[in-house]
mmCIF file with all atom_site columns, C-alpha atoms in Angstrom:
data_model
loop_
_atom_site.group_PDB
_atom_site.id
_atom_site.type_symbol
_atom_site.label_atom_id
_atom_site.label_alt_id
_atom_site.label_comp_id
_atom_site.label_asym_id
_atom_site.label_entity_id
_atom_site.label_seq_id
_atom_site.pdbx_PDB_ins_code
_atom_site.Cartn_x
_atom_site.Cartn_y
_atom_site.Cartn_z
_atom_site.occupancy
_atom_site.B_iso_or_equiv
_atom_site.pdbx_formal_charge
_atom_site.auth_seq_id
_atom_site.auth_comp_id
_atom_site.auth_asym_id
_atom_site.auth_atom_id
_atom_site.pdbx_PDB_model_num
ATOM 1   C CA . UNK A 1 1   ? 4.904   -30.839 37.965 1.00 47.00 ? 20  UNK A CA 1
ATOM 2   C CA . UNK A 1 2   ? 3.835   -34.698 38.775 1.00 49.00 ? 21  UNK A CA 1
ATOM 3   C CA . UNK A 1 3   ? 0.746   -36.183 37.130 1.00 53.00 ? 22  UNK A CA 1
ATOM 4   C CA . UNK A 1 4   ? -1.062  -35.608 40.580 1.00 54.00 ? 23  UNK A CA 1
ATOM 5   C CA . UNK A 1 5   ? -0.361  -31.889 40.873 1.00 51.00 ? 24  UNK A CA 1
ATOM 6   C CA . UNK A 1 6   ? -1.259  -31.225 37.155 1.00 52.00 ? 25  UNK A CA 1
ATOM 7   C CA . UNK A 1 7   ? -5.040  -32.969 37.706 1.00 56.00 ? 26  UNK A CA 1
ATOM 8   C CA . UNK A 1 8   ? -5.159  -31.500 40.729 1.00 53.00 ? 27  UNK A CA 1
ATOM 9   C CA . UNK A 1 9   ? -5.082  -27.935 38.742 1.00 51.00 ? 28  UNK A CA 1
ATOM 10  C CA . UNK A 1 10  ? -7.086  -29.178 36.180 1.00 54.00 ? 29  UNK A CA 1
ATOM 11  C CA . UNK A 1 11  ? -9.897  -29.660 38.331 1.00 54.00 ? 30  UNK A CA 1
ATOM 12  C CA . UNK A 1 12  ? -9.775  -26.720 39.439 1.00 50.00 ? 31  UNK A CA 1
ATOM 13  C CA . UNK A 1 13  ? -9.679  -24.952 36.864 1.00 50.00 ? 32  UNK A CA 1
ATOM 14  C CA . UNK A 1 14  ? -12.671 -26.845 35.072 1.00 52.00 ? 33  UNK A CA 1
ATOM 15  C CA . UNK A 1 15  ? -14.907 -25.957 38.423 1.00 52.00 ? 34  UNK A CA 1
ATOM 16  C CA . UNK A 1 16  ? -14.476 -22.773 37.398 1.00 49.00 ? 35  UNK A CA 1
ATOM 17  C CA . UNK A 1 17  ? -17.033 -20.914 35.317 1.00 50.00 ? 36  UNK A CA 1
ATOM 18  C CA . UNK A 1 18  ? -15.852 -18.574 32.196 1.00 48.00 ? 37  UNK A CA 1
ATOM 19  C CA . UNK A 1 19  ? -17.688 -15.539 34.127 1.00 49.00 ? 38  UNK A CA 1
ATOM 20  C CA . UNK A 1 20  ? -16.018 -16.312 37.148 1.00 51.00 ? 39  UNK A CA 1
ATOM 21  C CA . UNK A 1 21  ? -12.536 -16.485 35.924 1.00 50.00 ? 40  UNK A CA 1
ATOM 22  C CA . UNK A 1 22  ? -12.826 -12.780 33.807 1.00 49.00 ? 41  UNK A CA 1
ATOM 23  C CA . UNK A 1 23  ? -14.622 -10.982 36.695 1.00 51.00 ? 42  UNK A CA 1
ATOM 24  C CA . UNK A 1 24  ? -12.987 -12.504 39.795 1.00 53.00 ? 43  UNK A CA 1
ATOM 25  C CA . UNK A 1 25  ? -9.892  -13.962 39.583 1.00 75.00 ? 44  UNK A CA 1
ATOM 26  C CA . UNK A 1 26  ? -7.005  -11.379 39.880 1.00 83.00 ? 45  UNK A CA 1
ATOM 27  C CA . UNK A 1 27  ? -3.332  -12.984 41.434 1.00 89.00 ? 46  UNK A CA 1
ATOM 28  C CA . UNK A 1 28  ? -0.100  -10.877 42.172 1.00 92.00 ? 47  UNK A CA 1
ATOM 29  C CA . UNK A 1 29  ? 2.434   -11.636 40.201 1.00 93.00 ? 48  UNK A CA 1
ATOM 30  C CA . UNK A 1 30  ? 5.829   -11.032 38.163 1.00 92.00 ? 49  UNK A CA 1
ATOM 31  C CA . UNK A 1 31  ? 6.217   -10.364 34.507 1.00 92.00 ? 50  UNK A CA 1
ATOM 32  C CA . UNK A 1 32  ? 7.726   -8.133  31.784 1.00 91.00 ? 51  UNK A CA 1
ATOM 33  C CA . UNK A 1 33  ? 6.064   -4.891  31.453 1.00 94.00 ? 52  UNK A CA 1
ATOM 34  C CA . UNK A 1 34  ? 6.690   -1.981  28.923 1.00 92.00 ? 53  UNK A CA 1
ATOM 35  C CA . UNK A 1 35  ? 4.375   0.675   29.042 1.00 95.00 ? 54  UNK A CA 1
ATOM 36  C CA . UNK A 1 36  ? 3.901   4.037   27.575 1.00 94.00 ? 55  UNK A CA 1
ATOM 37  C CA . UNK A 1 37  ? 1.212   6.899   27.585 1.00 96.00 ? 56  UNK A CA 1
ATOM 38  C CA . UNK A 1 38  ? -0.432  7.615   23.828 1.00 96.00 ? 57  UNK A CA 1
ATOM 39  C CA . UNK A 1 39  ? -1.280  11.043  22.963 1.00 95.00 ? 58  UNK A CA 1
ATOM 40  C CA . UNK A 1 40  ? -4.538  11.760  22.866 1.00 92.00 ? 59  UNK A CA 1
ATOM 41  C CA . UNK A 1 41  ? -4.329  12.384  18.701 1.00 94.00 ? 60  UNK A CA 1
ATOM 42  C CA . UNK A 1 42  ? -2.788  8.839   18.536 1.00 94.00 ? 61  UNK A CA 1
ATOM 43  C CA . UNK A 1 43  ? -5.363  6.903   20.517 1.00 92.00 ? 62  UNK A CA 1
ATOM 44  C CA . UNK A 1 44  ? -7.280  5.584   17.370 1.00 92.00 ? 63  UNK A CA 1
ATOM 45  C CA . UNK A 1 45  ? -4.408  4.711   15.046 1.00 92.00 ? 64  UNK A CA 1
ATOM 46  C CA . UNK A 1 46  ? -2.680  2.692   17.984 1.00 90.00 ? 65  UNK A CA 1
ATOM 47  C CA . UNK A 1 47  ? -6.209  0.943   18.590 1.00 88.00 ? 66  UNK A CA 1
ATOM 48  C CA . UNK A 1 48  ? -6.751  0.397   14.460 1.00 87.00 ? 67  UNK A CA 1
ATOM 49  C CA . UNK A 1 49  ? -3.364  -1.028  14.505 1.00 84.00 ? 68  UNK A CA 1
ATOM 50  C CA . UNK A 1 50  ? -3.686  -3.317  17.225 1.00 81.00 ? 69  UNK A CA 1
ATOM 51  C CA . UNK A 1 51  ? -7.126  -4.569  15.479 1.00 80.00 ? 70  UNK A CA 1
ATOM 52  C CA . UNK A 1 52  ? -5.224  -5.222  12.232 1.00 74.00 ? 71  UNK A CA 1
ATOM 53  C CA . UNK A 1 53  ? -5.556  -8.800  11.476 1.00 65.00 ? 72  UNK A CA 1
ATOM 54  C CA . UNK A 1 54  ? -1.460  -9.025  10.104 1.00 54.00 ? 73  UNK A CA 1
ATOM 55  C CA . UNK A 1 55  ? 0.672   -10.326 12.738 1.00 58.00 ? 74  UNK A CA 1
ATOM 56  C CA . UNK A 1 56  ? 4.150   -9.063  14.207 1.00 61.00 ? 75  UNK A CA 1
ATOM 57  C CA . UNK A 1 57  ? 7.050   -10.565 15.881 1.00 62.00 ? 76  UNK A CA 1
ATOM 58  C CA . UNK A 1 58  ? 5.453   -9.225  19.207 1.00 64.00 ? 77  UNK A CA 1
ATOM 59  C CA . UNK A 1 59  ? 2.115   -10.865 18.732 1.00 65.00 ? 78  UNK A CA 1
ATOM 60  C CA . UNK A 1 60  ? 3.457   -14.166 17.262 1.00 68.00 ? 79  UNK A CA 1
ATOM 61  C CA . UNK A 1 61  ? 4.572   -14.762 20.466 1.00 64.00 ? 80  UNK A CA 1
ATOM 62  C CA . UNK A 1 62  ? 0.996   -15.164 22.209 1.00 67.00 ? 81  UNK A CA 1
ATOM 63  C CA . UNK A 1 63  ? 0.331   -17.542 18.897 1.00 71.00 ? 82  UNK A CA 1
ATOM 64  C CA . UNK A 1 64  ? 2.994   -19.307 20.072 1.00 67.00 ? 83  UNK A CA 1
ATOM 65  C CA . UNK A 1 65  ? 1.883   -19.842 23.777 1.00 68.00 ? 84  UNK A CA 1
ATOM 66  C CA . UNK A 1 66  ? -1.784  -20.329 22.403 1.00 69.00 ? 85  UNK A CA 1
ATOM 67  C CA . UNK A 1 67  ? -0.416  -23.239 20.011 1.00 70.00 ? 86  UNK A CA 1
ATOM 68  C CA . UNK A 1 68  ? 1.493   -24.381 23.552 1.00 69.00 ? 87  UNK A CA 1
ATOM 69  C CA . UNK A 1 69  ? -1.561  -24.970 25.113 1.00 68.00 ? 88  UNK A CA 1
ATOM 70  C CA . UNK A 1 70  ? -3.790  -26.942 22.163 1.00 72.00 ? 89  UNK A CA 1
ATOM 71  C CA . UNK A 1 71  ? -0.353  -29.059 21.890 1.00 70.00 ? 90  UNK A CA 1
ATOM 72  C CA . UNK A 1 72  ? -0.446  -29.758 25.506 1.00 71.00 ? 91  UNK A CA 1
ATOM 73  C CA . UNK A 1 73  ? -4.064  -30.914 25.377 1.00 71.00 ? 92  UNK A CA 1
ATOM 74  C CA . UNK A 1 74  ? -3.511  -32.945 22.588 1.00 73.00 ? 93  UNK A CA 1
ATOM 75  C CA . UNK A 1 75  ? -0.289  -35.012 24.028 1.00 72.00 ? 94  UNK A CA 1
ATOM 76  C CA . UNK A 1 76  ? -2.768  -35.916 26.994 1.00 76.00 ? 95  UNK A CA 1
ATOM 77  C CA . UNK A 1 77  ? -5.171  -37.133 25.055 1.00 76.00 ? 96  UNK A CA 1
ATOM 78  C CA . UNK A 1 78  ? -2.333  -39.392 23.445 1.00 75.00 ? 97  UNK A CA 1
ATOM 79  C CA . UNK A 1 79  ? 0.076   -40.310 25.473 1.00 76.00 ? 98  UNK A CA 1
ATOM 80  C CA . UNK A 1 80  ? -1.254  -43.298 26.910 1.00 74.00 ? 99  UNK A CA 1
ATOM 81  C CA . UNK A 1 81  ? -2.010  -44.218 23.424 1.00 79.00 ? 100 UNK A CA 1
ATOM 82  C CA . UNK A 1 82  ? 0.490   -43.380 21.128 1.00 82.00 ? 101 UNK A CA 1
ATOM 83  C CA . UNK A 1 83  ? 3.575   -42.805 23.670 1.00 80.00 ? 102 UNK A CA 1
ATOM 84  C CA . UNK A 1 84  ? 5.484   -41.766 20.776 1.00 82.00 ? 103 UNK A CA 1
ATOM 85  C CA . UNK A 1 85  ? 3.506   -39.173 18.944 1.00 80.00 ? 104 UNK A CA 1
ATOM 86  C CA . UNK A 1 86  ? 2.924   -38.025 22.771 1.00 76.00 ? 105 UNK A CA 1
ATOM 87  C CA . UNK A 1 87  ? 7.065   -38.076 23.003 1.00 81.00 ? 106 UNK A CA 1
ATOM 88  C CA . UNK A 1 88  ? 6.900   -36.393 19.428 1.00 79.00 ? 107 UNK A CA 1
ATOM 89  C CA . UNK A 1 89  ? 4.218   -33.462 20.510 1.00 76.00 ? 108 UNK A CA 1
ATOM 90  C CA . UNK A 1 90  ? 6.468   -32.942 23.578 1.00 79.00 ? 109 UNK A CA 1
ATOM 91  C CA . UNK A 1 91  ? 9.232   -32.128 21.165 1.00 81.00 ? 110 UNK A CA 1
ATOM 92  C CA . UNK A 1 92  ? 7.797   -29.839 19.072 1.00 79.00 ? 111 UNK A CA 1
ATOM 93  C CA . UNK A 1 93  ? 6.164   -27.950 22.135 1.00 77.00 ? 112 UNK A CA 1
ATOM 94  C CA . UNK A 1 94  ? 10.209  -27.108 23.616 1.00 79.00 ? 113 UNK A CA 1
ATOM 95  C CA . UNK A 1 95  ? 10.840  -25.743 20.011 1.00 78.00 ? 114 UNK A CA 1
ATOM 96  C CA . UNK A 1 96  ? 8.093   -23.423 20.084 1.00 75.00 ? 115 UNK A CA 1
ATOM 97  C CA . UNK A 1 97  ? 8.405   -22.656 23.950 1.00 75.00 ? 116 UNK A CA 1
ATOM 98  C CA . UNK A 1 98  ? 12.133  -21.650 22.731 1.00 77.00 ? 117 UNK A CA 1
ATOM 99  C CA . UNK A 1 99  ? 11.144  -19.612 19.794 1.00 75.00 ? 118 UNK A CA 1
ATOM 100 C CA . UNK A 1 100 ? 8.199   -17.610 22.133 1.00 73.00 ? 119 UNK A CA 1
ATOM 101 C CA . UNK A 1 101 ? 11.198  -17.026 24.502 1.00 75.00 ? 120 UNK A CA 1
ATOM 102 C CA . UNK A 1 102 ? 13.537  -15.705 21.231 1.00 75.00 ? 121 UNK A CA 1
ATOM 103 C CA . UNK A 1 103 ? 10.513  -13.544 20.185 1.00 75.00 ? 122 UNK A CA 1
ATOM 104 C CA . UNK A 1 104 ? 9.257   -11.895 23.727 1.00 74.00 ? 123 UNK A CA 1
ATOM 105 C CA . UNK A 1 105 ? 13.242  -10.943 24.716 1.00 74.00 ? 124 UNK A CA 1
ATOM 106 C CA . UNK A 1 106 ? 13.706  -9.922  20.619 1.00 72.00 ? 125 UNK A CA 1
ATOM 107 C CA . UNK A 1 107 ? 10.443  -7.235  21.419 1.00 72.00 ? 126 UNK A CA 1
ATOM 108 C CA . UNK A 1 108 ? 10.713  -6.295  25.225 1.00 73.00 ? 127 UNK A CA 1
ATOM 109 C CA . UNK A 1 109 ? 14.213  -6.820  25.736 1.00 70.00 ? 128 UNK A CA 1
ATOM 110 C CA . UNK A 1 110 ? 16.602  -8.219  28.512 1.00 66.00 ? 129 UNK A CA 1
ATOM 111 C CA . UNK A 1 111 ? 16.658  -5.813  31.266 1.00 72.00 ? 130 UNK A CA 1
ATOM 112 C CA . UNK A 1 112 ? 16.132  -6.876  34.795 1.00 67.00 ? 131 UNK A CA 1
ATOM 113 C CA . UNK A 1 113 ? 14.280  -3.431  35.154 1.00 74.00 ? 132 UNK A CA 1
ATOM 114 C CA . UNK A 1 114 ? 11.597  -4.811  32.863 1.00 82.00 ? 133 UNK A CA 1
ATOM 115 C CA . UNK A 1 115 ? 10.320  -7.081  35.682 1.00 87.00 ? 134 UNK A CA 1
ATOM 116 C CA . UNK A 1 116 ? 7.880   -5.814  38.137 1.00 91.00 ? 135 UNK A CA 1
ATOM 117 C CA . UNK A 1 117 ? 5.586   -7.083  40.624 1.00 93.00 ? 136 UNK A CA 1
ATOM 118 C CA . UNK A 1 118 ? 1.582   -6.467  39.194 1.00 96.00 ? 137 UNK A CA 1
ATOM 119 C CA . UNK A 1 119 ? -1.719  -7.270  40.645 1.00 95.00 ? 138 UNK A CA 1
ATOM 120 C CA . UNK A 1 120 ? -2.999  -8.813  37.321 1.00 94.00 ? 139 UNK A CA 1
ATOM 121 C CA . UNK A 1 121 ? -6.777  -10.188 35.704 1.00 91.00 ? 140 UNK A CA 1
ATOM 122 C CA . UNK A 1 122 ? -8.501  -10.289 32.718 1.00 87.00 ? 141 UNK A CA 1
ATOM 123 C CA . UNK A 1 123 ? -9.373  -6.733  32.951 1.00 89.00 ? 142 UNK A CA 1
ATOM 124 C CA . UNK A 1 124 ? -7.423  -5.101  34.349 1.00 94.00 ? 143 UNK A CA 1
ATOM 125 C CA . UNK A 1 125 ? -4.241  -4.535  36.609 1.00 95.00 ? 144 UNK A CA 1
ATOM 126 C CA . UNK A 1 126 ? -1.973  -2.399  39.032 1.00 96.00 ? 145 UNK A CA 1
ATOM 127 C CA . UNK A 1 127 ? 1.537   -1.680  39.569 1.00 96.00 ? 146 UNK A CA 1
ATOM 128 C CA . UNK A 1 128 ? 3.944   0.889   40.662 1.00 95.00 ? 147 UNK A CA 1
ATOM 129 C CA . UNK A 1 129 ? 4.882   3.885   39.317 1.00 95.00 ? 148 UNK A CA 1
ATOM 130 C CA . UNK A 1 130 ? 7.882   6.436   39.760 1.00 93.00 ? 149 UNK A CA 1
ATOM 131 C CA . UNK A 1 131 ? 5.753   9.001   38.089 1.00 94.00 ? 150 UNK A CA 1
ATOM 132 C CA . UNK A 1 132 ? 2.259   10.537  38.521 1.00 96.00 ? 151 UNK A CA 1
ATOM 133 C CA . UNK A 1 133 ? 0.003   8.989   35.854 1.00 97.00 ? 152 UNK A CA 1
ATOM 134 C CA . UNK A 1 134 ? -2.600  11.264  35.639 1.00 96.00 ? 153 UNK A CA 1
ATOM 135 C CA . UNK A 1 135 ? -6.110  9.392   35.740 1.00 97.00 ? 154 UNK A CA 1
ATOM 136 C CA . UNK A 1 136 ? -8.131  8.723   32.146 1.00 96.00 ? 155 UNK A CA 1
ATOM 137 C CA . UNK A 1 137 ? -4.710  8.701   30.474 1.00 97.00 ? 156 UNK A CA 1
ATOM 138 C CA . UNK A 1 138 ? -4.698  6.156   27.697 1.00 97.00 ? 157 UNK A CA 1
ATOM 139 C CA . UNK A 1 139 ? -1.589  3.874   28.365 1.00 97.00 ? 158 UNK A CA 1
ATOM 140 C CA . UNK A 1 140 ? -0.463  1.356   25.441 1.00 95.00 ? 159 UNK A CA 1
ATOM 141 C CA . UNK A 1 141 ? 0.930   -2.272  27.719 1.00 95.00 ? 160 UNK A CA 1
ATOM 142 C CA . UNK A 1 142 ? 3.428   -4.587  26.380 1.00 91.00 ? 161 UNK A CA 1
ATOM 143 C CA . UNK A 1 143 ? 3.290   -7.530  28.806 1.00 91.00 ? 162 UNK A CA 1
ATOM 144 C CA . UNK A 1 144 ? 6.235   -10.906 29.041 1.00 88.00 ? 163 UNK A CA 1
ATOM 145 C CA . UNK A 1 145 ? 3.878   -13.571 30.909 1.00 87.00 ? 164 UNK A CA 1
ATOM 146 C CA . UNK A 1 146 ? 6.048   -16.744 32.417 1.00 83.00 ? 165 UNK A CA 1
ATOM 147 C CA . UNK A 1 147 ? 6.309   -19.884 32.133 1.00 82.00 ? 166 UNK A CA 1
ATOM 148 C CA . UNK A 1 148 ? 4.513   -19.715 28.624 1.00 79.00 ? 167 UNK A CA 1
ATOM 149 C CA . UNK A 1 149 ? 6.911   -16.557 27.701 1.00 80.00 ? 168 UNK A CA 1
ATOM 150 C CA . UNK A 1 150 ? 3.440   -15.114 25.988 1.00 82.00 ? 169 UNK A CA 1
ATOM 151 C CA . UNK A 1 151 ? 3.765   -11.380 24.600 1.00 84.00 ? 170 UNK A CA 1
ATOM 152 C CA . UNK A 1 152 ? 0.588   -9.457  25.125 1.00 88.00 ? 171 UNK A CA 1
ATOM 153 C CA . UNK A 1 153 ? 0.077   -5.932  23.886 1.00 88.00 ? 172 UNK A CA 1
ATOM 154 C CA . UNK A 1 154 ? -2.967  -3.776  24.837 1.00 92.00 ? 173 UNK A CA 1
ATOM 155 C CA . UNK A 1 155 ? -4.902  -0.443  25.573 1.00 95.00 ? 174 UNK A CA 1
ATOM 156 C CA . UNK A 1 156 ? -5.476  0.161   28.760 1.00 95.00 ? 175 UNK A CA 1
ATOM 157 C CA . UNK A 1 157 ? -7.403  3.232   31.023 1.00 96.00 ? 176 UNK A CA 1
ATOM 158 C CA . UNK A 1 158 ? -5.925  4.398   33.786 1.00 97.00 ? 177 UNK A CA 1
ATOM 159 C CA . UNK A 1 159 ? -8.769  4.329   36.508 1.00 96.00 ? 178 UNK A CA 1
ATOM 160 C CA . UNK A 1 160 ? -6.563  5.199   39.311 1.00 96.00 ? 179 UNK A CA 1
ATOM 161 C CA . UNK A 1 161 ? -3.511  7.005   40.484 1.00 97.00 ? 180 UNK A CA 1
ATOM 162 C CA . UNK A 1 162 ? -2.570  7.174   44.195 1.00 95.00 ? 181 UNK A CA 1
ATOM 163 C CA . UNK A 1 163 ? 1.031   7.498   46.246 1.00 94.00 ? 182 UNK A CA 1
ATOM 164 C CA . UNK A 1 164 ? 2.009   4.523   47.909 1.00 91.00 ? 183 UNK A CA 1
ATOM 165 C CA . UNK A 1 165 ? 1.678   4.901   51.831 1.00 85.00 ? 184 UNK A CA 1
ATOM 166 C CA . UNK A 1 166 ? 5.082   3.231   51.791 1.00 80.00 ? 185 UNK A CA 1
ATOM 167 C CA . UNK A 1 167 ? 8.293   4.493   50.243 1.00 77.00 ? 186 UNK A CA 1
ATOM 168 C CA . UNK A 1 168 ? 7.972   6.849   47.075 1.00 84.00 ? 187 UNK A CA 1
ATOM 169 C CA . UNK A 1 169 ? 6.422   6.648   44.277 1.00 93.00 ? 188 UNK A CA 1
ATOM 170 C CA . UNK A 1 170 ? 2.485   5.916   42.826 1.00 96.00 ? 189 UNK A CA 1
ATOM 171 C CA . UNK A 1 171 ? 0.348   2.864   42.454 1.00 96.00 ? 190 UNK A CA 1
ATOM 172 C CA . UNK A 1 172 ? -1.553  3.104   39.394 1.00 97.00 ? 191 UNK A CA 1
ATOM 173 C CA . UNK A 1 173 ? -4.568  0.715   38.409 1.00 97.00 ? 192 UNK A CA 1
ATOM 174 C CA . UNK A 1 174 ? -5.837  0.691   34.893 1.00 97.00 ? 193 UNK A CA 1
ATOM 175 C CA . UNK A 1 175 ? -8.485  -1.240  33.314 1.00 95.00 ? 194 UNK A CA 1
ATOM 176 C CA . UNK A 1 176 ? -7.892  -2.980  29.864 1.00 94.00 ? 195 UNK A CA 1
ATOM 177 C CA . UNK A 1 177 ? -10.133 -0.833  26.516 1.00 92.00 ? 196 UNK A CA 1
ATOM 178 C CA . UNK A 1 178 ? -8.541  -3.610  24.046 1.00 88.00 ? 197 UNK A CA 1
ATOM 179 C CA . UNK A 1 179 ? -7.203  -6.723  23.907 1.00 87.00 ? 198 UNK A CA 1
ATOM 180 C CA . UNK A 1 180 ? -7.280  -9.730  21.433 1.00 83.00 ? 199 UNK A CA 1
ATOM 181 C CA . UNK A 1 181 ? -9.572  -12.458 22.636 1.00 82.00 ? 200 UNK A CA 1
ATOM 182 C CA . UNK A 1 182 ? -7.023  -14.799 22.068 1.00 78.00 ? 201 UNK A CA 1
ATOM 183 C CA . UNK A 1 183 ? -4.925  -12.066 24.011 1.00 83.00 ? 202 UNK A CA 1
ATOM 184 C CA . UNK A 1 184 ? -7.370  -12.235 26.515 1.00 85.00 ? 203 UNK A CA 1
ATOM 185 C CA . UNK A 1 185 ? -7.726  -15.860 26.442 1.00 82.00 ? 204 UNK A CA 1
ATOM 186 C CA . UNK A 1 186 ? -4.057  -16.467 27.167 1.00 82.00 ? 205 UNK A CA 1
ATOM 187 C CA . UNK A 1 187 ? -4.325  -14.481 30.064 1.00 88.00 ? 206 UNK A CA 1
ATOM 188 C CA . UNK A 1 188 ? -7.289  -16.041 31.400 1.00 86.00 ? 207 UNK A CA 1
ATOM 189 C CA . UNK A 1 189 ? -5.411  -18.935 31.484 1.00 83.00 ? 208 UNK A CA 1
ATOM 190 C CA . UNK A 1 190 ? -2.353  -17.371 32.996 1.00 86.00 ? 209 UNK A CA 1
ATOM 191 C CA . UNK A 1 191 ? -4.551  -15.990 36.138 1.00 87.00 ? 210 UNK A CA 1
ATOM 192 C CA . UNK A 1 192 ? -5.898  -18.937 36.791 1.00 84.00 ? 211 UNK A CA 1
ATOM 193 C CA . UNK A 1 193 ? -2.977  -21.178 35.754 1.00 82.00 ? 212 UNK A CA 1
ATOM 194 C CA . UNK A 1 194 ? -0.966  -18.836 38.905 1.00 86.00 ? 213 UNK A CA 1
ATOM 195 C CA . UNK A 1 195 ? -3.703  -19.433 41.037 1.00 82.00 ? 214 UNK A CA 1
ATOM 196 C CA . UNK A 1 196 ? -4.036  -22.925 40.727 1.00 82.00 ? 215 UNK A CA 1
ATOM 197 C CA . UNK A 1 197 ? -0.442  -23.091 41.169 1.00 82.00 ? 216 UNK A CA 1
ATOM 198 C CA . UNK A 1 198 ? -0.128  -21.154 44.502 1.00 80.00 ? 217 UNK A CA 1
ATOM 199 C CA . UNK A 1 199 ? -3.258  -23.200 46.093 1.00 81.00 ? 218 UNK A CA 1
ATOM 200 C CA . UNK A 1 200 ? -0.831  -26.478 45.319 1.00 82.00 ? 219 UNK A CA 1
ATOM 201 C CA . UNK A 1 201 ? 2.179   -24.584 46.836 1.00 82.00 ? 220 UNK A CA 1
ATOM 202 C CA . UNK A 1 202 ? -0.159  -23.577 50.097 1.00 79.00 ? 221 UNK A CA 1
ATOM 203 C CA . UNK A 1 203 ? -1.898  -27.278 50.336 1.00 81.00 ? 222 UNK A CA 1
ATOM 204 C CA . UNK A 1 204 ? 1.929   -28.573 49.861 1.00 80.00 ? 223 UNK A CA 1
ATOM 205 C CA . UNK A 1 205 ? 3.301   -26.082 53.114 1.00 76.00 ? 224 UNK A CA 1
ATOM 206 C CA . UNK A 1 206 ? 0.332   -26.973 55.341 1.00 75.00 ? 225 UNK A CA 1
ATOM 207 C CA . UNK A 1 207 ? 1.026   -30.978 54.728 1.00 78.00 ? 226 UNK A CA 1
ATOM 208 C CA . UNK A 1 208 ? 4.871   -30.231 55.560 1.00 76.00 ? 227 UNK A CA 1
ATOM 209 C CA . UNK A 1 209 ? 3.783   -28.203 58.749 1.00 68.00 ? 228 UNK A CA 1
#
């Protein structure tokens, strides 16, 4: 992205309030997703162990991406400055982009089958579903988000299970019970990162039309 495209999202962005991003802001999009429905005896020792404060290789990798963005901050703010502590920043930020990358395909693995087109926010989000999820089951998400190659795991309500109108199959809609707020943070930023992105791609078609 040029210098112009990446103020361009920053402005939007920053027009943006907190509120609005968590309650509105929902984009289509593509990631890793793992999911799995938790017995109703296992609910609360899934939930205690996603509170734990002790990280794993899965959630290291949305420490990663959260590092990712305070050292992305910090090179603007320097490299005008300091051009080579800004060069030096930008160096550090590929090794940790390459060990997020390690971790998320070490935890959700490489299959192609893994990716699969969501209708993701902050709290909540749909996709499709071979199988009949029946509605208030408790489903534990392992999410792969892209470009940051964040792993986010959380708890999540299903609020909704209909069959598509098209093909086979169900679309299922859950909303999110848990997530980390730096979890949640992360993918705050993702939604409105994609966004921000897309409204450049559609400003970019109109000027070529």
């Amino acid at each position: 992205m040029d210098e112009k495209g990446a103020r361009e999202e920053r402005q939007v962005l920053e027009a943006i309030s907190y509120e609005e991003k968590r309650r509105y802001f929902r984009i289509d999009d593509h990631i890793m997703l793992k999911y799995r429905v938790i017995p109703s005896n296992e609910v609360q020792a899934v939930s205690d162990r996603l509170r734990a404060p002790l990280p794993n290789a899965f959630s290291l990798s949305s420490d990663f991406a959260e590092l990712k963005q305070e050292s992305a901050l910090l090179q603007r703010s320097v490299e005008n400055s300091s051009p080579a502590v800004a060069q030096y920043i930008s160096m550090l930020d590929k090794k940790l982009d390459m060990i997020a990358k390690v971790l998320l395909v070490q935890n959700m693995g490489a299959d192609e089958h893994l990716w699969r087109k969501v209708n993701l926010g902050a709290g909540g989000m749909a996709f499709d579903s071979h199988v009949e999820i029946p509605v208030s089951s408790v489903l534990e998400v392992k999410m792969g988000l892209l470009p940051s190659h964040a792993g986010l795991i959380t708890i999540g309500k299903v609020i909704r299970c209909q069959k598509r109108r098209e093909g086979s199959g169900y679309n299922v809609a859950i909303c999110f019970l848990h997530v980390r707020d730096s979890d949640r943070e992360l993918l705050v930023q993702h939604v409105l990162w994609r966004q921000a992105q897309m409204l450049r791609e559609s400003r970019q078609a109109d000027l070529k039309n």
